[in-house]
Amino acid sequence: NNDIRWVLNTLQMRRKASTKLCYDDVKKQGAGGKDVDLSPFTAADMLLGPFCSDRHLNERINLMFQDADLMPLFIQENYVNMKPTAAAQDEAKRLDLLSAAADCIASNDHANTKVRSAMQWGLMPFANFCSVHAASLMTGRREAFGLFPNERNFQRFPAWLGKNSSAGKGRRLLGELHAHAAGASHFTADRQGLRPAYLP
């Protein structure tokens, strides 16, 4: 993991600041000086897990920036399976927290749409904060509901990505079919009308 290069870089940077190096100086810097890339699964565990409340807000937002496009999808996919510690055993409180988290996820989606379509990059921190807030509401332990056969009790990969890919493939095939059918003289439907008018 490039640890030797990191050590050499750190020593070169220290050399520019001072000519001597003490054990206490190195101990102060510690291993916290190295940035570590986390997988989205690990970041989702850290955001939704029971010890999330021990983390500072800036640390949670930085976890969202591990992959700012993928992390909101991880939160959206997995927040329903969390049993929030704030709700304890109260199912009505759990539903209230689920509702509030869903509102936060909707706000994140709306802000992300503005970021991507209108290039309003200033909304990116707000969008990530909305996901962090949703995760904070649902912080607790994860439970598998048994909706998927042989489901293990860990964070699931966002299913939206697969569904979006399948929908894109369907649109592409429909476009190809429309291009082939448009050559026929008796064909009158446009691309949107092809499927309901001609396909079973």
PDB file of N, CA, C and O in Angstrom, residues 43-117:
ATOM      1  N   ALA A  43     -17.442   2.263   4.513  1.00  0.00           N
ATOM      2  CA  ALA A  43     -17.958   3.604   4.821  1.00  0.00           C
ATOM      3  C   ALA A  43     -19.434   3.532   5.207  1.00  0.00           C
ATOM      4  O   ALA A  43     -19.866   4.213   6.144  1.00  0.00           O
ATOM      5  N   ALA A  44     -20.223   2.702   4.517  1.00  0.00           N
ATOM      6  CA  ALA A  44     -21.642   2.545   4.868  1.00  0.00           C
ATOM      7  C   ALA A  44     -21.784   1.928   6.254  1.00  0.00           C
ATOM      8  O   ALA A  44     -22.660   2.336   7.029  1.00  0.00           O
ATOM      9  N   ASP A  45     -20.942   0.954   6.582  1.00  0.00           N
ATOM     10  CA  ASP A  45     -20.965   0.375   7.930  1.00  0.00           C
ATOM     11  C   ASP A  45     -20.647   1.428   8.981  1.00  0.00           C
ATOM     12  O   ASP A  45     -21.262   1.453  10.052  1.00  0.00           O
ATOM     13  N   MET A  46     -19.682   2.284   8.676  1.00  0.00           N
ATOM     14  CA  MET A  46     -19.292   3.314   9.639  1.00  0.00           C
ATOM     15  C   MET A  46     -20.378   4.373   9.795  1.00  0.00           C
ATOM     16  O   MET A  46     -20.541   4.947  10.874  1.00  0.00           O
ATOM     17  N   LEU A  47     -21.132   4.653   8.728  1.00  0.00           N
ATOM     18  CA  LEU A  47     -22.196   5.661   8.804  1.00  0.00           C
ATOM     19  C   LEU A  47     -23.478   5.123   9.443  1.00  0.00           C
ATOM     20  O   LEU A  47     -24.170   5.843  10.154  1.00  0.00           O
ATOM     21  N   LEU A  48     -23.808   3.876   9.160  1.00  0.00           N
ATOM     22  CA  LEU A  48     -25.061   3.314   9.653  1.00  0.00           C
ATOM     23  C   LEU A  48     -24.890   2.480  10.916  1.00  0.00           C
ATOM     24  O   LEU A  48     -25.876   2.125  11.557  1.00  0.00           O
ATOM     25  N   GLY A  49     -23.658   2.155  11.256  1.00  0.00           N
ATOM     26  CA  GLY A  49     -23.401   1.271  12.390  1.00  0.00           C
ATOM     27  C   GLY A  49     -23.725   1.919  13.726  1.00  0.00           C
ATOM     28  O   GLY A  49     -23.950   3.127  13.835  1.00  0.00           O
ATOM     29  N   PRO A  50     -23.732   1.108  14.780  1.00  0.00           N
ATOM     30  CA  PRO A  50     -24.146   1.602  16.098  1.00  0.00           C
ATOM     31  C   PRO A  50     -23.193   2.629  16.707  1.00  0.00           C
ATOM     32  O   PRO A  50     -23.575   3.350  17.616  1.00  0.00           O
ATOM     33  N   PHE A  51     -21.952   2.725  16.231  1.00  0.00           N
ATOM     34  CA  PHE A  51     -20.996   3.656  16.821  1.00  0.00           C
ATOM     35  C   PHE A  51     -20.835   4.929  15.995  1.00  0.00           C
ATOM     36  O   PHE A  51     -19.882   5.681  16.180  1.00  0.00           O
ATOM     37  N   CYS A  52     -21.759   5.172  15.086  1.00  0.00           N
ATOM     38  CA  CYS A  52     -21.689   6.369  14.239  1.00  0.00           C
ATOM     39  C   CYS A  52     -21.793   7.640  15.077  1.00  0.00           C
ATOM     40  O   CYS A  52     -21.164   8.636  14.768  1.00  0.00           O
ATOM     41  N   SER A  53     -22.568   7.605  16.150  1.00  0.00           N
ATOM     42  CA  SER A  53     -22.754   8.809  16.969  1.00  0.00           C
ATOM     43  C   SER A  53     -21.465   9.239  17.658  1.00  0.00           C
ATOM     44  O   SER A  53     -21.353  10.373  18.099  1.00  0.00           O
ATOM     45  N   ASP A  54     -20.467   8.348  17.744  1.00  0.00           N
ATOM     46  CA  ASP A  54     -19.181   8.713  18.335  1.00  0.00           C
ATOM     47  C   ASP A  54     -18.337   9.548  17.382  1.00  0.00           C
ATOM     48  O   ASP A  54     -17.376  10.175  17.814  1.00  0.00           O
ATOM     49  N   ARG A  55     -18.697   9.565  16.105  1.00  0.00           N
ATOM     50  CA  ARG A  55     -17.913  10.295  15.114  1.00  0.00           C
ATOM     51  C   ARG A  55     -18.391  11.744  15.003  1.00  0.00           C
ATOM     52  O   ARG A  55     -19.581  12.026  15.076  1.00  0.00           O
ATOM     53  N   HIS A  56     -17.449  12.639  14.768  1.00  0.00           N
ATOM     54  CA  HIS A  56     -17.755  14.044  14.569  1.00  0.00           C
ATOM     55  C   HIS A  56     -18.453  14.218  13.218  1.00  0.00           C
ATOM     56  O   HIS A  56     -18.265  13.420  12.307  1.00  0.00           O
ATOM     57  N   LEU A  57     -19.255  15.266  13.082  1.00  0.00           N
ATOM     58  CA  LEU A  57     -20.009  15.503  11.856  1.00  0.00           C
ATOM     59  C   LEU A  57     -19.088  15.627  10.645  1.00  0.00           C
ATOM     60  O   LEU A  57     -19.383  15.081   9.574  1.00  0.00           O
ATOM     61  N   ASN A  58     -17.965  16.319  10.790  1.00  0.00           N
ATOM     62  CA  ASN A  58     -17.029  16.455   9.670  1.00  0.00           C
ATOM     63  C   ASN A  58     -16.494  15.100   9.228  1.00  0.00           C
ATOM     64  O   ASN A  58     -16.297  14.862   8.037  1.00  0.00           O
ATOM     65  N   GLU A  59     -16.247  14.213  10.178  1.00  0.00           N
ATOM     66  CA  GLU A  59     -15.756  12.878   9.846  1.00  0.00           C
ATOM     67  C   GLU A  59     -16.809  12.104   9.052  1.00  0.00           C
ATOM     68  O   GLU A  59     -16.496  11.395   8.099  1.00  0.00           O
ATOM     69  N   ARG A  60     -18.070  12.253   9.435  1.00  0.00           N
ATOM     70  CA  ARG A  60     -19.150  11.567   8.705  1.00  0.00           C
ATOM     71  C   ARG A  60     -19.294  12.119   7.292  1.00  0.00           C
ATOM     72  O   ARG A  60     -19.507  11.360   6.348  1.00  0.00           O
ATOM     73  N   ILE A  61     -19.196  13.433   7.145  1.00  0.00           N
ATOM     74  CA  ILE A  61     -19.293  14.032   5.806  1.00  0.00           C
ATOM     75  C   ILE A  61     -18.115  13.581   4.950  1.00  0.00           C
ATOM     76  O   ILE A  61     -18.272  13.291   3.763  1.00  0.00           O
ATOM     77  N   ASN A  62     -16.924  13.480   5.545  1.00  0.00           N
ATOM     78  CA  ASN A  62     -15.769  12.969   4.801  1.00  0.00           C
ATOM     79  C   ASN A  62     -15.985  11.524   4.367  1.00  0.00           C
ATOM     80  O   ASN A  62     -15.510  11.123   3.305  1.00  0.00           O
ATOM     81  N   LEU A  63     -16.683  10.741   5.165  1.00  0.00           N
ATOM     82  CA  LEU A  63     -17.002   9.373   4.753  1.00  0.00           C
ATOM     83  C   LEU A  63     -17.900   9.379   3.517  1.00  0.00           C
ATOM     84  O   LEU A  63     -17.773   8.519   2.644  1.00  0.00           O
ATOM     85  N   MET A  64     -18.803  10.353   3.426  1.00  0.00           N
ATOM     86  CA  MET A  64     -19.660  10.459   2.242  1.00  0.00           C
ATOM     87  C   MET A  64     -18.837  10.819   1.009  1.00  0.00           C
ATOM     88  O   MET A  64     -19.145  10.388  -0.095  1.00  0.00           O
ATOM     89  N   PHE A  65     -17.773  11.598   1.196  1.00  0.00           N
ATOM     90  CA  PHE A  65     -16.941  11.997   0.069  1.00  0.00           C
ATOM     91  C   PHE A  65     -15.966  10.904  -0.351  1.00  0.00           C
ATOM     92  O   PHE A  65     -15.193  11.109  -1.279  1.00  0.00           O
ATOM     93  N   GLN A  66     -15.979   9.740   0.310  1.00  0.00           N
ATOM     94  CA  GLN A  66     -15.180   8.620  -0.175  1.00  0.00           C
ATOM     95  C   GLN A  66     -15.581   8.297  -1.610  1.00  0.00           C
ATOM     96  O   GLN A  66     -14.751   7.991  -2.440  1.00  0.00           O
ATOM     97  N   ASP A  67     -16.872   8.342  -1.871  1.00  0.00           N
ATOM     98  CA  ASP A  67     -17.404   8.224  -3.226  1.00  0.00           C
ATOM     99  C   ASP A  67     -18.750   8.940  -3.220  1.00  0.00           C
ATOM    100  O   ASP A  67     -19.776   8.347  -2.886  1.00  0.00           O
ATOM    101  N   ALA A  68     -18.725  10.209  -3.547  1.00  0.00           N
ATOM    102  CA  ALA A  68     -19.907  11.061  -3.400  1.00  0.00           C
ATOM    103  C   ALA A  68     -21.070  10.632  -4.283  1.00  0.00           C
ATOM    104  O   ALA A  68     -22.216  10.980  -4.008  1.00  0.00           O
ATOM    105  N   ASP A  69     -20.811   9.866  -5.341  1.00  0.00           N
ATOM    106  CA  ASP A  69     -21.898   9.397  -6.194  1.00  0.00           C
ATOM    107  C   ASP A  69     -22.488   8.087  -5.694  1.00  0.00           C
ATOM    108  O   ASP A  69     -23.681   7.849  -5.836  1.00  0.00           O
ATOM    109  N   LEU A  70     -21.676   7.240  -5.127  1.00  0.00           N
ATOM    110  CA  LEU A  70     -22.113   5.900  -4.732  1.00  0.00           C
ATOM    111  C   LEU A  70     -22.647   5.831  -3.305  1.00  0.00           C
ATOM    112  O   LEU A  70     -23.576   5.071  -3.025  1.00  0.00           O
ATOM    113  N   MET A  71     -22.095   6.621  -2.394  1.00  0.00           N
ATOM    114  CA  MET A  71     -22.478   6.526  -0.989  1.00  0.00           C
ATOM    115  C   MET A  71     -23.958   6.845  -0.734  1.00  0.00           C
ATOM    116  O   MET A  71     -24.605   6.142   0.046  1.00  0.00           O
ATOM    117  N   PRO A  72     -24.547   7.873  -1.377  1.00  0.00           N
ATOM    118  CA  PRO A  72     -25.988   8.084  -1.160  1.00  0.00           C
ATOM    119  C   PRO A  72     -26.827   6.873  -1.590  1.00  0.00           C
ATOM    120  O   PRO A  72     -27.837   6.558  -0.958  1.00  0.00           O
ATOM    121  N   LEU A  73     -26.381   6.167  -2.631  1.00  0.00           N
ATOM    122  CA  LEU A  73     -27.103   4.967  -3.059  1.00  0.00           C
ATOM    123  C   LEU A  73     -26.969   3.851  -2.027  1.00  0.00           C
ATOM    124  O   LEU A  73     -27.925   3.088  -1.800  1.00  0.00           O
ATOM    125  N   PHE A  74     -25.806   3.742  -1.401  1.00  0.00           N
ATOM    126  CA  PHE A  74     -25.628   2.755  -0.337  1.00  0.00           C
ATOM    127  C   PHE A  74     -26.546   3.062   0.842  1.00  0.00           C
ATOM    128  O   PHE A  74     -27.164   2.163   1.408  1.00  0.00           O
ATOM    129  N   ILE A  75     -26.631   4.333   1.214  1.00  0.00           N
ATOM    130  CA  ILE A  75     -27.508   4.725   2.325  1.00  0.00           C
ATOM    131  C   ILE A  75     -28.957   4.417   1.959  1.00  0.00           C
ATOM    132  O   ILE A  75     -29.707   3.840   2.752  1.00  0.00           O
ATOM    133  N   GLN A  76     -29.358   4.774   0.736  1.00  0.00           N
ATOM    134  CA  GLN A  76     -30.731   4.538   0.296  1.00  0.00           C
ATOM    135  C   GLN A  76     -31.072   3.049   0.277  1.00  0.00           C
ATOM    136  O   GLN A  76     -32.172   2.648   0.632  1.00  0.00           O
ATOM    137  N   GLU A  77     -30.130   2.221  -0.132  1.00  0.00           N
ATOM    138  CA  GLU A  77     -30.382   0.784  -0.227  1.00  0.00           C
ATOM    139  C   GLU A  77     -30.501   0.128   1.142  1.00  0.00           C
ATOM    140  O   GLU A  77     -31.267  -0.815   1.315  1.00  0.00           O
ATOM    141  N   ASN A  78     -29.767   0.632   2.127  1.00  0.00           N
ATOM    142  CA  ASN A  78     -29.626  -0.100   3.381  1.00  0.00           C
ATOM    143  C   ASN A  78     -30.314   0.519   4.590  1.00  0.00           C
ATOM    144  O   ASN A  78     -30.407  -0.134   5.628  1.00  0.00           O
ATOM    145  N   TYR A  79     -30.811   1.754   4.499  1.00  0.00           N
ATOM    146  CA  TYR A  79     -31.356   2.393   5.698  1.00  0.00           C
ATOM    147  C   TYR A  79     -32.601   1.691   6.221  1.00  0.00           C
ATOM    148  O   TYR A  79     -32.857   1.682   7.419  1.00  0.00           O
ATOM    149  N   VAL A  80     -33.360   1.069   5.341  1.00  0.00           N
ATOM    150  CA  VAL A  80     -34.597   0.401   5.765  1.00  0.00           C
ATOM    151  C   VAL A  80     -34.302  -0.804   6.670  1.00  0.00           C
ATOM    152  O   VAL A  80     -35.085  -1.124   7.550  1.00  0.00           O
ATOM    153  N   ASN A  81     -33.159  -1.432   6.461  1.00  0.00           N
ATOM    154  CA  ASN A  81     -32.809  -2.617   7.234  1.00  0.00           C
ATOM    155  C   ASN A  81     -32.215  -2.302   8.601  1.00  0.00           C
ATOM    156  O   ASN A  81     -31.900  -3.223   9.346  1.00  0.00           O
ATOM    157  N   MET A  82     -32.053  -1.052   8.927  1.00  0.00           N
ATOM    158  CA  MET A  82     -31.441  -0.690  10.195  1.00  0.00           C
ATOM    159  C   MET A  82     -32.497  -0.617  11.295  1.00  0.00           C
ATOM    160  O   MET A  82     -33.620  -0.185  11.066  1.00  0.00           O
ATOM    161  N   LYS A  83     -32.104  -1.065  12.475  1.00  0.00           N
ATOM    162  CA  LYS A  83     -32.962  -0.946  13.660  1.00  0.00           C
ATOM    163  C   LYS A  83     -32.352   0.159  14.520  1.00  0.00           C
ATOM    164  O   LYS A  83     -31.380  -0.079  15.238  1.00  0.00           O
ATOM    165  N   PRO A  84     -32.872   1.392  14.405  1.00  0.00           N
ATOM    166  CA  PRO A  84     -32.217   2.538  15.048  1.00  0.00           C
ATOM    167  C   PRO A  84     -32.206   2.421  16.567  1.00  0.00           C
ATOM    168  O   PRO A  84     -33.207   2.028  17.177  1.00  0.00           O
ATOM    169  N   THR A  85     -31.080   2.783  17.155  1.00  0.00           N
ATOM    170  CA  THR A  85     -30.985   2.757  18.609  1.00  0.00           C
ATOM    171  C   THR A  85     -31.873   3.831  19.222  1.00  0.00           C
ATOM    172  O   THR A  85     -32.331   3.678  20.351  1.00  0.00           O
ATOM    173  N   ALA A  86     -32.149   4.909  18.490  1.00  0.00           N
ATOM    174  CA  ALA A  86     -33.013   5.977  19.009  1.00  0.00           C
ATOM    175  C   ALA A  86     -34.445   5.505  19.195  1.00  0.00           C
ATOM    176  O   ALA A  86     -35.184   6.051  20.012  1.00  0.00           O
ATOM    177  N   ALA A  87     -34.852   4.483  18.455  1.00  0.00           N
ATOM    178  CA  ALA A  87     -36.230   3.995  18.560  1.00  0.00           C
ATOM    179  C   ALA A  87     -36.379   2.936  19.641  1.00  0.00           C
ATOM    180  O   ALA A  87     -37.500   2.641  20.061  1.00  0.00           O
ATOM    181  N   ALA A  88     -35.271   2.351  20.085  1.00  0.00           N
ATOM    182  CA  ALA A  88     -35.303   1.240  21.062  1.00  0.00           C
ATOM    183  C   ALA A  88     -36.251   0.150  20.546  1.00  0.00           C
ATOM    184  O   ALA A  88     -36.047  -0.379  19.478  1.00  0.00           O
ATOM    185  N   GLN A  89     -37.288  -0.153  21.272  1.00  0.00           N
ATOM    186  CA  GLN A  89     -38.247  -1.187  20.846  1.00  0.00           C
ATOM    187  C   GLN A  89     -39.556  -0.590  20.335  1.00  0.00           C
ATOM    188  O   GLN A  89     -40.498  -1.318  20.031  1.00  0.00           O
ATOM    189  N   ASP A  90     -39.643   0.714  20.229  1.00  0.00           N
ATOM    190  CA  ASP A  90     -40.859   1.410  19.815  1.00  0.00           C
ATOM    191  C   ASP A  90     -40.961   1.417  18.288  1.00  0.00           C
ATOM    192  O   ASP A  90     -40.226   2.135  17.607  1.00  0.00           O
ATOM    193  N   GLU A  91     -41.880   0.608  17.749  1.00  0.00           N
ATOM    194  CA  GLU A  91     -42.028   0.502  16.286  1.00  0.00           C
ATOM    195  C   GLU A  91     -42.603   1.775  15.673  1.00  0.00           C
ATOM    196  O   GLU A  91     -42.283   2.117  14.535  1.00  0.00           O
ATOM    197  N   ALA A  92     -43.454   2.497  16.407  1.00  0.00           N
ATOM    198  CA  ALA A  92     -43.989   3.765  15.885  1.00  0.00           C
ATOM    199  C   ALA A  92     -42.867   4.794  15.730  1.00  0.00           C
ATOM    200  O   ALA A  92     -42.802   5.513  14.728  1.00  0.00           O
ATOM    201  N   LYS A  93     -41.974   4.838  16.699  1.00  0.00           N
ATOM    202  CA  LYS A  93     -40.820   5.745  16.618  1.00  0.00           C
ATOM    203  C   LYS A  93     -39.913   5.339  15.456  1.00  0.00           C
ATOM    204  O   LYS A  93     -39.378   6.193  14.743  1.00  0.00           O
ATOM    205  N   ARG A  94     -39.769   4.027  15.249  1.00  0.00           N
ATOM    206  CA  ARG A  94     -38.949   3.549  14.134  1.00  0.00           C
ATOM    207  C   ARG A  94     -39.536   4.010  12.805  1.00  0.00           C
ATOM    208  O   ARG A  94     -38.812   4.431  11.903  1.00  0.00           O
ATOM    209  N   LEU A  95     -40.862   3.938  12.664  1.00  0.00           N
ATOM    210  CA  LEU A  95     -41.508   4.399  11.432  1.00  0.00           C
ATOM    211  C   LEU A  95     -41.333   5.908  11.242  1.00  0.00           C
ATOM    212  O   LEU A  95     -41.139   6.381  10.113  1.00  0.00           O
ATOM    213  N   ASP A  96     -41.396   6.667  12.349  1.00  0.00           N
ATOM    214  CA  ASP A  96     -41.156   8.114  12.252  1.00  0.00           C
ATOM    215  C   ASP A  96     -39.738   8.399  11.773  1.00  0.00           C
ATOM    216  O   ASP A  96     -39.508   9.276  10.929  1.00  0.00           O
ATOM    217  N   LEU A  97     -38.760   7.645  12.307  1.00  0.00           N
ATOM    218  CA  LEU A  97     -37.375   7.820  11.892  1.00  0.00           C
ATOM    219  C   LEU A  97     -37.183   7.405  10.436  1.00  0.00           C
ATOM    220  O   LEU A  97     -36.445   8.060   9.687  1.00  0.00           O
ATOM    221  N   LEU A  98     -37.850   6.326  10.022  1.00  0.00           N
ATOM    222  CA  LEU A  98     -37.789   5.902   8.616  1.00  0.00           C
ATOM    223  C   LEU A  98     -38.343   6.990   7.701  1.00  0.00           C
ATOM    224  O   LEU A  98     -37.769   7.277   6.642  1.00  0.00           O
ATOM    225  N   SER A  99     -39.442   7.599   8.110  1.00  0.00           N
ATOM    226  CA  SER A  99     -40.057   8.660   7.313  1.00  0.00           C
ATOM    227  C   SER A  99     -39.126   9.869   7.200  1.00  0.00           C
ATOM    228  O   SER A  99     -38.946  10.432   6.116  1.00  0.00           O
ATOM    229  N   ALA A 100     -38.522  10.252   8.313  1.00  0.00           N
ATOM    230  CA  ALA A 100     -37.609  11.394   8.296  1.00  0.00           C
ATOM    231  C   ALA A 100     -36.373  11.084   7.444  1.00  0.00           C
ATOM    232  O   ALA A 100     -35.894  11.941   6.690  1.00  0.00           O
ATOM    233  N   ALA A 101     -35.862   9.851   7.541  1.00  0.00           N
ATOM    234  CA  ALA A 101     -34.709   9.461   6.729  1.00  0.00           C
ATOM    235  C   ALA A 101     -35.064   9.456   5.251  1.00  0.00           C
ATOM    236  O   ALA A 101     -34.263   9.871   4.404  1.00  0.00           O
ATOM    237  N   ALA A 102     -36.271   9.008   4.911  1.00  0.00           N
ATOM    238  CA  ALA A 102     -36.710   9.009   3.513  1.00  0.00           C
ATOM    239  C   ALA A 102     -36.804  10.441   2.982  1.00  0.00           C
ATOM    240  O   ALA A 102     -36.438  10.704   1.822  1.00  0.00           O
ATOM    241  N   ASP A 103     -37.260  11.377   3.812  1.00  0.00           N
ATOM    242  CA  ASP A 103     -37.299  12.784   3.402  1.00  0.00           C
ATOM    243  C   ASP A 103     -35.893  13.318   3.139  1.00  0.00           C
ATOM    244  O   ASP A 103     -35.665  14.053   2.174  1.00  0.00           O
ATOM    245  N   CYS A 104     -34.950  12.936   3.993  1.00  0.00           N
ATOM    246  CA  CYS A 104     -33.550  13.373   3.800  1.00  0.00           C
ATOM    247  C   CYS A 104     -32.983  12.801   2.509  1.00  0.00           C
ATOM    248  O   CYS A 104     -32.271  13.494   1.773  1.00  0.00           O
ATOM    249  N   ILE A 105     -33.291  11.542   2.227  1.00  0.00           N
ATOM    250  CA  ILE A 105     -32.793  10.911   1.002  1.00  0.00           C
ATOM    251  C   ILE A 105     -33.404  11.583  -0.227  1.00  0.00           C
ATOM    252  O   ILE A 105     -32.731  11.792  -1.233  1.00  0.00           O
ATOM    253  N   ALA A 106     -34.694  11.957  -0.127  1.00  0.00           N
ATOM    254  CA  ALA A 106     -35.339  12.667  -1.239  1.00  0.00           C
ATOM    255  C   ALA A 106     -34.688  14.038  -1.452  1.00  0.00           C
ATOM    256  O   ALA A 106     -34.471  14.461  -2.592  1.00  0.00           O
ATOM    257  N   SER A 107     -34.348  14.722  -0.358  1.00  0.00           N
ATOM    258  CA  SER A 107     -33.655  16.018  -0.482  1.00  0.00           C
ATOM    259  C   SER A 107     -32.292  15.845  -1.118  1.00  0.00           C
ATOM    260  O   SER A 107     -31.868  16.657  -1.948  1.00  0.00           O
ATOM    261  N   ASN A 108     -31.587  14.772  -0.740  1.00  0.00           N
ATOM    262  CA  ASN A 108     -30.290  14.476  -1.344  1.00  0.00           C
ATOM    263  C   ASN A 108     -30.433  14.246  -2.838  1.00  0.00           C
ATOM    264  O   ASN A 108     -29.649  14.766  -3.630  1.00  0.00           O
ATOM    265  N   ASP A 109     -31.442  13.483  -3.222  1.00  0.00           N
ATOM    266  CA  ASP A 109     -31.654  13.188  -4.639  1.00  0.00           C
ATOM    267  C   ASP A 109     -31.961  14.466  -5.417  1.00  0.00           C
ATOM    268  O   ASP A 109     -31.449  14.678  -6.517  1.00  0.00           O
ATOM    269  N   HIS A 110     -32.796  15.318  -4.831  1.00  0.00           N
ATOM    270  CA  HIS A 110     -33.139  16.582  -5.493  1.00  0.00           C
ATOM    271  C   HIS A 110     -31.900  17.464  -5.656  1.00  0.00           C
ATOM    272  O   HIS A 110     -31.666  18.042  -6.727  1.00  0.00           O
ATOM    273  N   ALA A 111     -31.089  17.555  -4.593  1.00  0.00           N
ATOM    274  CA  ALA A 111     -29.869  18.380  -4.664  1.00  0.00           C
ATOM    275  C   ALA A 111     -28.875  17.786  -5.662  1.00  0.00           C
ATOM    276  O   ALA A 111     -28.244  18.532  -6.425  1.00  0.00           O
ATOM    277  N   ASN A 112     -28.738  16.453  -5.680  1.00  0.00           N
ATOM    278  CA  ASN A 112     -27.828  15.818  -6.635  1.00  0.00           C
ATOM    279  C   ASN A 112     -28.268  16.060  -8.067  1.00  0.00           C
ATOM    280  O   ASN A 112     -27.439  16.225  -8.963  1.00  0.00           O
ATOM    281  N   THR A 113     -29.582  16.077  -8.305  1.00  0.00           N
ATOM    282  CA  THR A 113     -30.104  16.376  -9.640  1.00  0.00           C
ATOM    283  C   THR A 113     -29.713  17.792 -10.051  1.00  0.00           C
ATOM    284  O   THR A 113     -29.301  18.024 -11.195  1.00  0.00           O
ATOM    285  N   LYS A 114     -29.817  18.738  -9.122  1.00  0.00           N
ATOM    286  CA  LYS A 114     -29.422  20.121  -9.417  1.00  0.00           C
ATOM    287  C   LYS A 114     -27.918  20.220  -9.674  1.00  0.00           C
ATOM    288  O   LYS A 114     -27.479  20.954 -10.561  1.00  0.00           O
ATOM    289  N   VAL A 115     -27.135  19.454  -8.895  1.00  0.00           N
ATOM    290  CA  VAL A 115     -25.684  19.470  -9.080  1.00  0.00           C
ATOM    291  C   VAL A 115     -25.334  18.974 -10.478  1.00  0.00           C
ATOM    292  O   VAL A 115     -24.532  19.576 -11.184  1.00  0.00           O
ATOM    293  N   ARG A 116     -25.936  17.871 -10.898  1.00  0.00           N
ATOM    294  CA  ARG A 116     -25.581  17.256 -12.181  1.00  0.00           C
ATOM    295  C   ARG A 116     -26.188  18.000 -13.372  1.00  0.00           C
ATOM    296  O   ARG A 116     -25.524  18.186 -14.382  1.00  0.00           O
ATOM    297  N   SER A 117     -27.461  18.414 -13.273  1.00  0.00           N
ATOM    298  CA  SER A 117     -28.120  19.005 -14.438  1.00  0.00           C
ATOM    299  C   SER A 117     -27.797  20.485 -14.607  1.00  0.00           C
ATOM    300  O   SER A 117     -27.621  20.965 -15.714  1.00  0.00           O
TER     301      SER A 117
END
